[in-house]
GROMACS .gro file of C-alpha atoms in nm:
model
  159
    1MET     CA    1   1.422  -1.046  -0.233
    2SER     CA    2   1.522  -0.824  -0.559
    3ASP     CA    3   1.303  -0.700  -0.751
    4THR     CA    4   1.436  -0.734  -1.148
    5ARG     CA    5   1.244  -0.443  -1.247
    6THR     CA    6   1.424  -0.176  -1.039
    7ASP     CA    7   1.722  -0.170  -0.789
    8LEU     CA    8   1.467  -0.248  -0.495
    9ARG     CA    9   1.515  -0.450  -0.219
   10ILE     CA   10   1.200  -0.580  -0.102
   11GLU     CA   11   1.150  -0.713   0.290
   12PRO     CA   12   0.858  -0.946   0.386
   13LEU     CA   13   0.681  -0.856   0.713
   14THR     CA   14   0.550  -1.091   0.970
   15GLY     CA   15   0.380  -1.055   1.325
   16GLY     CA   16   0.768  -1.246   1.393
   17SER     CA   17   0.950  -0.963   1.231
   18ALA     CA   18   1.250  -0.785   1.352
   19ASP     CA   19   1.104  -0.463   1.543
   20ALA     CA   20   1.332  -0.249   1.380
   21LEU     CA   21   1.179  -0.398   0.998
   22LEU     CA   22   0.844  -0.285   1.172
   23ALA     CA   23   0.915   0.019   1.195
   24ASP     CA   24   1.092   0.118   0.911
   25TRP     CA   25   0.744  -0.045   0.744
   26GLN     CA   26   0.533   0.211   1.045
   27HIS     CA   27   0.740   0.509   0.997
   28ALA     CA   28   0.700   0.508   0.559
   29HIS     CA   29   0.317   0.388   0.661
   30ASN     CA   30   0.290   0.678   0.895
   31THR     CA   31   0.468   0.956   0.701
   32ILE     CA   32   0.264   0.873   0.356
   33VAL     CA   33  -0.063   0.873   0.504
   34PRO     CA   34  -0.086   1.176   0.782
   35ALA     CA   35  -0.498   1.094   0.869
   36GLU     CA   36  -0.505   1.037   1.307
   37SER     CA   37  -0.728   0.749   1.240
   38ALA     CA   38  -0.446   0.568   0.989
   39TYR     CA   39  -0.163   0.627   1.272
   40LEU     CA   40  -0.006   0.290   1.313
   41SER     CA   41   0.186   0.166   1.620
   42LEU     CA   42   0.449  -0.088   1.647
   43ASP     CA   43   0.208  -0.368   1.760
   44ASP     CA   44  -0.063  -0.215   1.593
   45VAL     CA   45   0.190  -0.299   1.266
   46ARG     CA   46   0.311  -0.634   1.418
   47GLU     CA   47  -0.101  -0.738   1.413
   48ARG     CA   48  -0.154  -0.687   1.048
   49ALA     CA   49   0.203  -0.824   0.931
   50GLY     CA   50  -0.038  -1.161   1.082
   51ARG     CA   51  -0.298  -1.138   0.879
   52ASN     CA   52  -0.192  -0.901   0.593
   53VAL     CA   53   0.080  -0.920   0.317
   54LEU     CA   54   0.311  -0.606   0.426
   55GLU     CA   55   0.624  -0.530   0.256
   56SER     CA   56   0.910  -0.278   0.301
   57ALA     CA   57   1.125  -0.151   0.003
   58TYR     CA   58   1.482  -0.033   0.014
   59VAL     CA   59   1.765   0.102  -0.195
   60ASP     CA   60   2.063  -0.030  -0.048
   61ASP     CA   61   2.016   0.007   0.276
   62VAL     CA   62   1.725   0.304   0.238
   63LEU     CA   63   1.407   0.260   0.331
   64VAL     CA   64   1.192   0.414   0.001
   65GLY     CA   65   0.841   0.281   0.069
   66CYS     CA   66   0.594  -0.001   0.166
   67SER     CA   67   0.265  -0.220   0.071
   68THR     CA   68   0.025  -0.361   0.165
   69VAL     CA   69  -0.164  -0.629  -0.008
   70ARG     CA   70  -0.502  -0.719   0.256
   71PRO     CA   71  -0.610  -1.054   0.157
   72PRO     CA   72  -0.957  -1.107  -0.085
   73ARG     CA   73  -1.278  -1.126   0.076
   74ASP     CA   74  -1.569  -1.189  -0.125
   75GLY     CA   75  -1.331  -1.237  -0.370
   76VAL     CA   76  -1.213  -0.865  -0.307
   77ALA     CA   77  -0.800  -0.801  -0.243
   78THR     CA   78  -0.755  -0.469  -0.159
   79VAL     CA   79  -0.317  -0.324  -0.291
   80ILE     CA   80  -0.168  -0.029  -0.094
   81ALA     CA   81   0.151   0.086  -0.269
   82ARG     CA   82   0.341   0.419  -0.069
   83VAL     CA   83   0.644   0.545  -0.165
   84LEU     CA   84   0.808   0.809   0.038
   85PRO     CA   85   0.829   1.182  -0.109
   86ASP     CA   86   1.154   1.177  -0.185
   87HIS     CA   87   1.199   0.915  -0.406
   88ARG     CA   88   0.876   0.925  -0.632
   89GLY     CA   89   0.923   0.904  -0.988
   90ARG     CA   90   1.185   0.639  -1.040
   91GLY     CA   91   0.941   0.322  -1.071
   92TYR     CA   92   0.918   0.218  -0.747
   93GLY     CA   93   0.546   0.266  -0.711
   94ARG     CA   94   0.482   0.084  -0.994
   95ALA     CA   95   0.775  -0.231  -0.883
   96LEU     CA   96   0.542  -0.205  -0.562
   97TYR     CA   97   0.155  -0.214  -0.736
   98ALA     CA   98   0.310  -0.515  -0.956
   99ARG     CA   99   0.398  -0.727  -0.677
  100GLY     CA  100   0.053  -0.635  -0.513
  101LEU     CA  101  -0.109  -0.721  -0.809
  102ASP     CA  102   0.072  -1.052  -0.803
  103ARG     CA  103  -0.004  -1.195  -0.433
  104ALA     CA  104  -0.304  -1.016  -0.502
  105ARG     CA  105  -0.396  -1.323  -0.768
  106ALA     CA  106  -0.207  -1.579  -0.596
  107LEU     CA  107  -0.394  -1.538  -0.293
  108GLY     CA  108  -0.759  -1.582  -0.544
  109ALA     CA  109  -0.862  -1.241  -0.589
  110GLU     CA  110  -1.161  -1.154  -0.847
  111GLU     CA  111  -1.145  -0.846  -0.761
  112ILE     CA  112  -0.892  -0.589  -0.662
  113GLU     CA  113  -0.965  -0.227  -0.494
  114THR     CA  114  -0.684   0.018  -0.347
  115VAL     CA  115  -0.736   0.311  -0.098
  116VAL     CA  116  -0.604   0.676  -0.128
  117LEU     CA  117  -0.686   0.940   0.094
  118THR     CA  118  -0.857   1.253  -0.116
  119SER     CA  119  -0.619   1.510  -0.017
  120ASN     CA  120  -0.335   1.260  -0.178
  121THR     CA  121  -0.361   1.402  -0.553
  122ALA     CA  122  -0.056   1.240  -0.642
  123GLY     CA  123  -0.152   0.918  -0.497
  124LEU     CA  124  -0.478   0.935  -0.717
  125ARG     CA  125  -0.321   1.035  -1.042
  126PHE     CA  126  -0.088   0.707  -0.980
  127ALA     CA  127  -0.389   0.442  -0.916
  128GLU     CA  128  -0.540   0.634  -1.201
  129ARG     CA  129  -0.295   0.584  -1.404
  130ALA     CA  130  -0.284   0.170  -1.313
  131GLY     CA  131  -0.636   0.105  -1.351
  132PHE     CA  132  -0.782   0.185  -1.055
  133THR     CA  133  -1.084   0.335  -1.213
  134THR     CA  134  -1.349   0.286  -1.135
  135GLU     CA  135  -1.510   0.441  -0.750
  136VAL     CA  136  -1.659   0.201  -0.495
  137ASP     CA  137  -1.658   0.396  -0.185
  138ARG     CA  138  -1.565   0.719  -0.047
  139TYR     CA  139  -1.581   0.796   0.312
  140ARG     CA  140  -1.439   0.962   0.632
  141LEU     CA  141  -1.355   0.797   0.974
  142ASP     CA  142  -1.392   0.963   1.259
  143GLY     CA  143  -1.136   1.242   1.317
  144ASP     CA  144  -0.977   1.278   1.008
  145THR     CA  145  -1.054   1.582   0.843
  146VAL     CA  146  -1.030   1.489   0.473
  147ASP     CA  147  -1.226   1.139   0.325
  148TRP     CA  148  -1.070   0.785   0.185
  149VAL     CA  149  -1.185   0.710  -0.157
  150GLU     CA  150  -1.165   0.290  -0.300
  151LEU     CA  151  -1.117   0.308  -0.651
  152ARG     CA  152  -1.123  -0.051  -0.840
  153LEU     CA  153  -0.885  -0.202  -1.099
  154THR     CA  154  -1.093  -0.200  -1.423
  155GLY     CA  155  -0.931  -0.299  -1.795
  156ASP     CA  156  -0.702  -0.571  -1.908
  157ASP     CA  157  -0.485  -0.535  -1.562
  158ARG     CA  158  -0.793  -0.679  -1.375
  159PRO     CA  159  -0.763  -1.056  -1.231
   0.00000   0.00000   0.00000
């Protein structure tokens, strides 16, 4: 599946996806989210692919990022886009977020949130520019040295 706004090739994952595809998503996630509490094994990724919408993004055959859509719970879905550092600034994050927002809406989301490590200043700026401007929660997981912040989408981009 391709994204016509960019040269991205998007590969959806399921719990039954090939290990190589799951490993790509795992690599992007664990590289971009270095918090110890967020480290995911291949089995963790496989389990998440069974309950969330996970996608890996490629340009040609090069992995550039991944995304997660957590289906709505109490009307609130979570959309997370991750782009590897060497591939930022080319519109891939915007394309992944747009796909995630579309999927969250199709799943019936009434509100959409994202979650970012507070130490990820580029990710926080990206989320703010994308319209995630209302802070919902801030917390620190066991073993972490930085906080996570949950932000809610506000304005015209809401479902």
